[in-house]
Amino acid sequence: MGKDVIIACDFSSKEATLKFLEKFTEEKPFLKIGMELFYAEGPSIVKEIKARGHKIFLDLKLHDIPNTVKKAMAVLSGLDVDMCNLHAAGTRAMMEAALEGLTRPDGTRPLLIAVTQLTSTSQERMTDELLINEPIEEVVLKYAANAKAAGLDGVVCSPLEASGVHERCGKEFVTVTPGVRFADGDIGDQVRVTTPAKAKEIGSDYIVVGRPITAAEDPVDAYRRCVAEFVG
Ligand code: C5P
């Protein structure tokens, strides 16, 4: 699996996004488009960024009944993105339906990745509110195994969980990991963070980096630093 740095384009408008992308005159970074930008601008922002030559991870985290997710995924596959995702909590039936919907008539499809437990969910909340009594690390691994059994390509997880996921689901099963900060950087609201170099060592396949690049004085330089540390 080719390692890459994905920049989280957490902007609220097309203008802000394109202004940011104009800084990249030499590289074409892999970009993540999340709910904020997608809901603000709609599918046209995906088409516009794709036309500029970027790979796109469309981070919409679908979670609904299998038939609805299947149809929604069929629409997303028409946008020609490279990666999209859903919640493993929707169960295997939903994940299998999603895969079916995502697969184009010619058999090609974007990578499909599952969110296991959000990193904002603590053990305490999961136990008290969701009534899941297993340790959260086990829940993450079980959801990853469910995603693999459904035929998905990988999971979004904390970099700290990446090696466990690879042990349980195999080296080829992709780990996409946010929560990355430079050793000398601000951690902001993230709690369990690692550096790009450490994420590489633990075995992440893709790191998702937002503010350390988007809020940097020189975003291109910060991106290059991430690539140098993570891809080498
Ligand atoms: O700015 P920062 O590097 O913290 O951005 C991380 C990105 O990864 C954000 O778009 C955030 O929504 C996303 N993400 C995350 N933790 C997860 C799943 C997604 O930080 N568990």
Coordinates of C-alpha atoms and ligand atoms in Angstrom, one line a residue:
M1 CA 0.0 0.0 0.0
G2 CA 1.5 3.4 -1.1
K3 CA 1.9 5.7 1.9
D4 CA 0.6 9.2 1.5
V5 CA -0.3 12.4 3.4
I6 CA -3.9 13.5 3.0
I7 CA -4.7 17.2 3.8
A8 CA -8.0 17.7 5.6
C9 CA -9.6 20.7 3.7
D10 CA -11.7 21.8 6.6
F11 CA -12.8 25.0 5.0
S12 CA -16.4 26.4 4.8
S13 CA -16.4 27.7 1.3
K14 CA -15.1 27.1 -2.2
E15 CA -13.2 30.4 -2.2
A16 CA -11.3 29.6 1.0
T17 CA -10.4 26.1 -0.4
L18 CA -9.2 27.3 -3.7
K19 CA -7.2 30.1 -2.1
F20 CA -5.5 27.5 0.0
L21 CA -4.9 25.2 -3.0
E22 CA -3.3 28.0 -5.1
K23 CA -0.3 27.9 -2.8
F24 CA 0.6 24.4 -4.1
T25 CA 2.2 25.1 -7.5
E26 CA 4.4 22.0 -7.6
E27 CA 2.6 19.2 -5.7
K28 CA -0.9 17.9 -6.1
P29 CA -1.7 16.7 -2.6
F30 CA -4.3 14.0 -1.8
L31 CA -7.2 16.0 -0.2
K32 CA -9.9 15.1 2.3
I33 CA -13.3 16.8 1.8
G34 CA -15.5 16.5 4.8
M35 CA -19.1 17.3 5.7
E36 CA -18.6 21.1 6.2
L37 CA -17.3 21.8 2.8
F38 CA -19.5 19.2 1.0
Y39 CA -22.7 20.5 2.7
A40 CA -21.7 24.1 1.9
E41 CA -20.8 23.6 -1.7
G42 CA -22.3 20.3 -2.9
P43 CA -20.9 17.9 -5.4
S44 CA -19.5 20.7 -7.6
I45 CA -16.6 21.3 -5.2
V46 CA -15.6 17.6 -5.6
K47 CA -15.7 17.9 -9.4
E48 CA -13.8 21.2 -9.4
I49 CA -11.0 19.8 -7.2
K50 CA -10.8 16.5 -9.1
A51 CA -10.5 18.5 -12.3
R52 CA -7.4 20.2 -10.8
G53 CA -5.8 16.8 -10.6
H54 CA -6.0 16.0 -6.9
K55 CA -6.9 12.6 -5.4
I56 CA -9.9 13.0 -3.0
F57 CA -11.0 11.2 0.2
L58 CA -14.7 12.1 0.6
D59 CA -15.3 11.9 4.3
L60 CA -19.1 11.8 4.7
K61 CA -19.3 8.8 7.2
L62 CA -22.5 7.3 5.9
H63 CA -24.7 5.4 8.4
D64 CA -28.3 4.4 7.5
I65 CA -30.3 1.3 6.4
P66 CA -28.5 -0.8 3.8
N67 CA -30.7 0.2 0.8
T68 CA -30.3 3.9 1.5
V69 CA -26.5 3.6 1.9
K70 CA -26.2 1.5 -1.3
K71 CA -28.1 4.1 -3.3
A72 CA -26.1 7.0 -1.8
M73 CA -22.8 5.2 -2.5
A74 CA -23.9 4.7 -6.1
V75 CA -24.3 8.5 -6.4
L76 CA -20.9 9.1 -4.8
S77 CA -19.1 6.6 -7.1
G78 CA -20.2 8.8 -10.0
L79 CA -18.1 11.7 -8.5
D80 CA -15.0 9.8 -9.2
V81 CA -13.4 10.2 -5.8
D82 CA -10.6 7.9 -4.7
M83 CA -11.7 7.0 -1.2
C84 CA -15.0 7.3 0.8
N85 CA -16.2 6.1 4.1
L86 CA -19.1 4.9 6.4
H87 CA -19.7 3.9 10.0
A88 CA -18.9 0.2 10.8
A89 CA -21.7 0.5 13.4
G90 CA -24.2 0.2 10.5
T91 CA -23.3 -3.5 10.6
R92 CA -22.0 -5.9 7.9
A93 CA -25.2 -5.9 5.9
M94 CA -24.9 -2.1 5.5
M95 CA -21.2 -2.3 4.6
E96 CA -21.8 -5.0 2.0
A97 CA -24.7 -3.0 0.4
A98 CA -22.4 0.1 0.4
L99 CA -19.7 -1.8 -1.5
E100 CA -22.3 -3.0 -4.0
G101 CA -23.6 0.6 -4.6
L102 CA -20.1 2.0 -4.9
T103 CA -18.9 -0.5 -7.5
R104 CA -19.2 1.0 -11.0
P105 CA -20.6 -1.0 -14.0
D106 CA -16.9 -1.6 -15.2
G107 CA -16.0 -3.1 -11.8
T108 CA -13.9 -0.2 -10.5
R109 CA -14.7 1.6 -7.3
P110 CA -13.1 4.1 -4.8
L111 CA -11.5 2.6 -1.7
L112 CA -14.1 2.1 1.0
I113 CA -13.0 2.7 4.6
A114 CA -14.9 2.2 7.8
V115 CA -15.0 4.4 10.9
T116 CA -14.8 2.1 13.9
Q117 CA -15.3 4.1 17.1
L118 CA -14.8 7.9 16.8
T119 CA -11.8 9.1 18.7
S120 CA -14.1 11.5 20.5
T121 CA -15.9 8.5 22.1
S122 CA -14.3 7.6 25.4
Q123 CA -14.5 4.2 27.1
E124 CA -16.8 5.7 29.7
R125 CA -19.3 7.2 27.2
M126 CA -19.3 4.0 25.1
T127 CA -20.1 1.9 28.2
D128 CA -22.6 4.3 29.9
E129 CA -24.5 5.6 26.8
L130 CA -24.1 2.9 24.2
L131 CA -24.1 0.0 26.6
I132 CA -21.1 -1.6 25.0
N133 CA -19.2 -3.2 27.8
E134 CA -16.0 -4.5 26.0
P135 CA -12.7 -2.5 26.2
I136 CA -12.7 0.2 23.4
E137 CA -9.5 -1.3 21.9
E138 CA -11.4 -4.6 21.4
V139 CA -14.4 -2.9 19.9
V140 CA -12.2 -1.1 17.4
L141 CA -10.5 -4.4 16.4
K142 CA -13.9 -6.2 16.2
Y143 CA -15.4 -3.4 14.0
A144 CA -12.3 -3.5 11.8
A145 CA -12.7 -7.3 11.4
N146 CA -16.4 -6.8 10.5
A147 CA -15.4 -4.2 7.9
K148 CA -12.8 -6.7 6.5
A149 CA -15.4 -9.5 6.4
A150 CA -17.8 -7.2 4.5
G151 CA -15.1 -6.7 1.9
L152 CA -14.0 -3.2 2.8
D153 CA -10.5 -1.9 2.2
G154 CA -9.6 -0.6 5.6
V155 CA -10.5 1.7 8.6
V156 CA -10.1 5.2 9.9
C157 CA -8.4 4.8 13.3
S158 CA -6.0 6.5 15.7
P159 CA -2.4 6.0 14.6
L160 CA -1.9 4.3 17.9
E161 CA -4.3 1.6 16.8
A162 CA -2.8 1.0 13.4
S163 CA -0.5 -1.8 14.3
G164 CA -3.2 -3.7 16.2
V165 CA -5.5 -3.4 13.2
H166 CA -2.8 -4.7 10.8
E167 CA -2.2 -7.6 13.2
R168 CA -5.9 -8.6 13.3
C169 CA -6.8 -7.8 9.7
G170 CA -3.6 -8.1 7.7
K171 CA -0.9 -5.8 6.3
E172 CA -2.9 -5.0 3.2
F173 CA -5.9 -3.7 5.2
V174 CA -5.6 0.0 5.0
T175 CA -5.3 2.3 8.0
V176 CA -6.1 6.0 7.6
T177 CA -5.1 7.9 10.7
P178 CA -5.9 11.5 11.8
G179 CA -4.5 13.0 15.0
V180 CA -1.1 13.9 13.7
R181 CA 1.0 16.7 15.0
F182 CA 4.6 17.8 14.6
A183 CA 6.8 17.2 17.6
D184 CA 7.2 21.0 18.2
G185 CA 3.5 21.8 17.2
D186 CA 0.3 22.8 18.9
I187 CA -2.0 19.8 19.6
G188 CA -5.2 21.9 19.6
D189 CA -8.3 19.8 20.5
Q190 CA -6.8 16.4 19.6
V191 CA -6.0 14.2 22.5
R192 CA -4.0 11.1 21.4
V193 CA -1.6 12.4 18.8
T194 CA 1.6 11.2 17.1
T195 CA 4.1 12.8 14.8
P196 CA 4.2 11.8 11.1
A197 CA 7.5 9.9 11.7
K198 CA 5.9 7.9 14.6
A199 CA 2.8 7.2 12.5
K200 CA 5.1 5.8 9.8
E201 CA 6.9 3.6 12.4
I202 CA 3.6 2.3 13.8
G203 CA 2.4 1.4 10.3
S204 CA -0.3 3.9 9.2
D205 CA -0.9 3.8 5.5
Y206 CA -2.3 7.3 5.2
I207 CA -2.1 10.2 7.6
V208 CA -4.8 12.8 7.6
V209 CA -3.4 16.2 8.6
G210 CA -5.5 19.3 9.0
R211 CA -4.5 22.4 11.0
P212 CA -0.7 21.6 11.2
I213 CA -0.8 22.3 7.4
T214 CA -3.8 24.5 6.8
A215 CA -3.1 26.9 9.7
A216 CA 0.7 26.9 9.1
E217 CA 2.4 30.1 8.2
D218 CA 3.8 28.3 5.1
P219 CA 1.4 25.4 4.3
V220 CA 3.5 24.1 1.4
D221 CA 6.5 23.9 3.7
A222 CA 4.5 22.1 6.4
Y223 CA 3.1 19.7 3.8
R224 CA 6.6 18.9 2.6
R225 CA 7.8 18.4 6.1
C226 CA 4.9 15.9 6.7
V227 CA 5.7 14.0 3.4
A228 CA 9.5 13.9 4.3
E229 CA 8.7 12.5 7.8
F230 CA 6.0 10.1 6.8
V231 CA 6.8 8.9 3.3
G232 CA 10.6 9.5 3.5
Ligands
C5P1 O1 -6.8 19.7 12.1 P1 -6.6 18.3 12.4 O2 -5.3 17.7 11.9 O3 -6.9 17.9 13.8 O4 -7.7 17.5 11.5 C1 -8.0 16.2 11.5 C2 -9.1 15.8 10.5 O5 -9.4 14.4 10.7 C3 -10.4 16.6 10.7 O6 -11.0 16.7 9.4 C4 -11.2 15.7 11.6 O7 -12.6 15.8 11.4 C5 -10.7 14.3 11.1 N1 -10.9 13.2 12.0 C6 -10.3 13.2 13.3 N2 -10.5 12.1 14.1 C7 -11.3 11.1 13.7 C8 -11.9 11.1 12.4 C9 -11.7 12.2 11.6 O8 -9.6 14.1 13.7 N3 -11.5 10.0 14.5

